[in-house]
């Protein structure tokens, strides 16, 4: 039994869908979430800058006593996962690998679709991982520029979202993919729209679910789980505005969010110094 | 192949969580939903009155050409399911039976909890069905008076909801139930809160899921499914205010709701005459 919390971070809100899956599948664990809203989005920044931010946050969370760090952010995982794993002594789990693995396991015809943001598609980490895991599998990536703004809007379940999903699904259906990676942490919020547009014969792989499963397996195999009969807690830190985080965050978390604590960029920089 | 739509009705919004499950698990079927908002809630009304309303709606939907009628409402199922099945020529599926069946299948220690509204607990249909299916199973029912108002409020994922769920979970945990029926169509909207409070070792049975599965099995066994390669549509009728239905309804449906058509009580009465 290891009573320390699991650390989770993202530049913004998307990582809260990953935390959501962790909270419902590991209700006995404690979690500490850091949202680096003051510096979002990470996507368009130069890689060395993203690596520096991720390292600062990793060092801060490690100093706070977490037993595992979950990088719940595509951009930070793409840019910084290997560096974080080298620099930190606690295990570090990212998105991307779990979904790529699940998709390769699930596909029968070895044609895998990927819906994601521009930065994720261009970084091509999903493509590399799929090829590493099955050199005969083919990835069809689609840049879904409209989805994140629609999901963050006041009308995420409106007709515009369905139309956009239909448009992005078209090349994936045309390529005959039987498995689709939803490669952005925002996408679980509109899961029913994906399910209807792709229908029953396509397997959908969500990063939130697969990453939560990876965390649970890692804790179990390393023997660092908390006692199964307790109810865990969770805390939030943000570098940005606390009230904005709380209001939008609760929609992403779908659980009570409670108070949000402030952490400053200076504190993060100090942890990495 | 049978191209006719499936008819679904409820007094209010709750049935939309059942429709939601139907839409994501049967994206190739068409659905026609009738919300009898002008006469909600059904729960506190005398049984003969609920039976009359259900019969009017059933007759109206049958006249509209549906191939199956789904009673997505606990009160109407309790009061009127046998009568509807006798009176109508299309198959009629209700809530309650599917969940009771799933719970008896799932339990290992034969102790089943039930969280539901006062009317549902008092009608005791779940208790009768559980006993019919397994005379050795024991049901622990809990009246959850606060949940429906909290779920319809502006802050469904707030701390008050978690506190209420903890309070209602207490007698069920105390009785050692390994399976819990969430016996109200509103409850899927706060599924993550139930999952956290009950933890991993308790099986949760939601009426929306089990009822959608019952509809899918009935269509398949009767050979009246629509073609699997099409994308179905769905329409909404209400006896109440169309804009209110649309606004609150989209939160329950989690899919684009589109236009809502008006149907009058007089039209329903005429269908039953």
PDB file of C-alpha atoms in Angstrom, chain A residues 20 23-29 155 157-159 162 166 192-193 195-197 199-200 216 225 231-234 250 254-257, chain B residues 20 23-29 155 157-159 162 166 192-193 195-197 199-200 216 225 231-234 250 254-257:
ATOM      1  CA  UNK A  20     -12.383  11.873 -14.795  1.00  0.00           C
ATOM      2  CA  UNK A  23     -11.506   9.069 -10.608  1.00  0.00           C
ATOM      3  CA  UNK A  24     -14.252   6.662 -11.667  1.00  0.00           C
ATOM      4  CA  UNK A  25     -11.980   3.651 -12.251  1.00  0.00           C
ATOM      5  CA  UNK A  26      -9.648   4.253  -9.256  1.00  0.00           C
ATOM      6  CA  UNK A  27     -11.966   5.837  -6.643  1.00  0.00           C
ATOM      7  CA  UNK A  28      -9.617   4.691  -3.849  1.00  0.00           C
ATOM      8  CA  UNK A  29      -6.606   6.722  -5.090  1.00  0.00           C
ATOM      9  CA  UNK A 155     -23.507  24.350 -27.387  1.00  0.00           C
ATOM     10  CA  UNK A 157     -24.055  18.964 -28.595  1.00  0.00           C
ATOM     11  CA  UNK A 158     -25.390  21.234 -31.348  1.00  0.00           C
ATOM     12  CA  UNK A 159     -25.877  20.386 -35.003  1.00  0.00           C
ATOM     13  CA  UNK A 162     -22.376  16.617 -35.619  1.00  0.00           C
ATOM     14  CA  UNK A 166     -19.381  13.747 -40.116  1.00  0.00           C
ATOM     15  CA  UNK A 192     -22.208   9.964 -28.243  1.00  0.00           C
ATOM     16  CA  UNK A 193     -21.772  11.987 -31.442  1.00  0.00           C
ATOM     17  CA  UNK A 195     -20.611   6.698 -31.600  1.00  0.00           C
ATOM     18  CA  UNK A 196     -23.555   7.608 -33.818  1.00  0.00           C
ATOM     19  CA  UNK A 197     -21.500   8.849 -36.753  1.00  0.00           C
ATOM     20  CA  UNK A 199     -21.861   3.254 -35.935  1.00  0.00           C
ATOM     21  CA  UNK A 200     -21.514  -0.111 -34.234  1.00  0.00           C
ATOM     22  CA  UNK A 216      -4.136   1.510 -12.968  1.00  0.00           C
ATOM     23  CA  UNK A 225      -1.780   1.093  -5.103  1.00  0.00           C
ATOM     24  CA  UNK A 231     -12.594   6.740  -0.931  1.00  0.00           C
ATOM     25  CA  UNK A 232      -9.813   8.903  -2.319  1.00  0.00           C
ATOM     26  CA  UNK A 233      -9.734  12.663  -2.715  1.00  0.00           C
ATOM     27  CA  UNK A 234      -8.521  15.060  -5.378  1.00  0.00           C
ATOM     28  CA  UNK A 250     -16.560  21.083 -13.727  1.00  0.00           C
ATOM     29  CA  UNK A 254     -18.382  15.812 -14.390  1.00  0.00           C
ATOM     30  CA  UNK A 255     -17.691  15.542 -10.671  1.00  0.00           C
ATOM     31  CA  UNK A 256     -17.619  18.204  -7.924  1.00  0.00           C
ATOM     32  CA  UNK A 257     -14.484  20.271  -8.491  1.00  0.00           C
TER      33      UNK A 257
ATOM     34  CA  UNK B  20     -29.643   8.485 -25.809  1.00  0.00           C
ATOM     35  CA  UNK B  23     -29.272   6.307 -30.426  1.00  0.00           C
ATOM     36  CA  UNK B  24     -25.677   5.334 -29.655  1.00  0.00           C
ATOM     37  CA  UNK B  25     -26.254   1.568 -29.661  1.00  0.00           C
ATOM     38  CA  UNK B  26     -28.703   1.495 -32.622  1.00  0.00           C
ATOM     39  CA  UNK B  27     -27.513   4.384 -34.847  1.00  0.00           C
ATOM     40  CA  UNK B  28     -29.179   2.739 -37.871  1.00  0.00           C
ATOM     41  CA  UNK B  29     -32.732   2.879 -36.448  1.00  0.00           C
ATOM     42  CA  UNK B 155     -25.156  22.480 -10.909  1.00  0.00           C
ATOM     43  CA  UNK B 157     -22.102  17.879 -10.578  1.00  0.00           C
ATOM     44  CA  UNK B 158     -21.868  20.018  -7.447  1.00  0.00           C
ATOM     45  CA  UNK B 159     -20.899  18.924  -3.956  1.00  0.00           C
ATOM     46  CA  UNK B 162     -22.198  13.913  -4.101  1.00  0.00           C
ATOM     47  CA  UNK B 166     -23.312   9.276  -0.256  1.00  0.00           C
ATOM     48  CA  UNK B 192     -19.541   9.262 -12.465  1.00  0.00           C
ATOM     49  CA  UNK B 193     -20.733  10.289  -8.994  1.00  0.00           C
ATOM     50  CA  UNK B 195     -19.270   5.128  -9.744  1.00  0.00           C
ATOM     51  CA  UNK B 196     -17.008   6.935  -7.299  1.00  0.00           C
ATOM     52  CA  UNK B 197     -19.278   6.564  -4.286  1.00  0.00           C
ATOM     53  CA  UNK B 199     -16.361   2.024  -5.996  1.00  0.00           C
ATOM     54  CA  UNK B 200     -15.153  -0.796  -8.225  1.00  0.00           C
ATOM     55  CA  UNK B 216     -32.152  -4.086 -29.621  1.00  0.00           C
ATOM     56  CA  UNK B 225     -34.356  -4.283 -37.543  1.00  0.00           C
ATOM     57  CA  UNK B 231     -27.628   6.380 -40.297  1.00  0.00           C
ATOM     58  CA  UNK B 232     -31.031   6.726 -38.676  1.00  0.00           C
ATOM     59  CA  UNK B 233     -32.843   9.902 -37.688  1.00  0.00           C
ATOM     60  CA  UNK B 234     -34.926  10.972 -34.716  1.00  0.00           C
ATOM     61  CA  UNK B 250     -30.305  18.618 -25.189  1.00  0.00           C
ATOM     62  CA  UNK B 254     -26.201  14.789 -25.322  1.00  0.00           C
ATOM     63  CA  UNK B 255     -26.828  14.840 -29.062  1.00  0.00           C
ATOM     64  CA  UNK B 256     -28.251  17.577 -31.330  1.00  0.00           C
ATOM     65  CA  UNK B 257     -31.960  17.797 -30.566  1.00  0.00           C
TER      66      UNK B 257
END
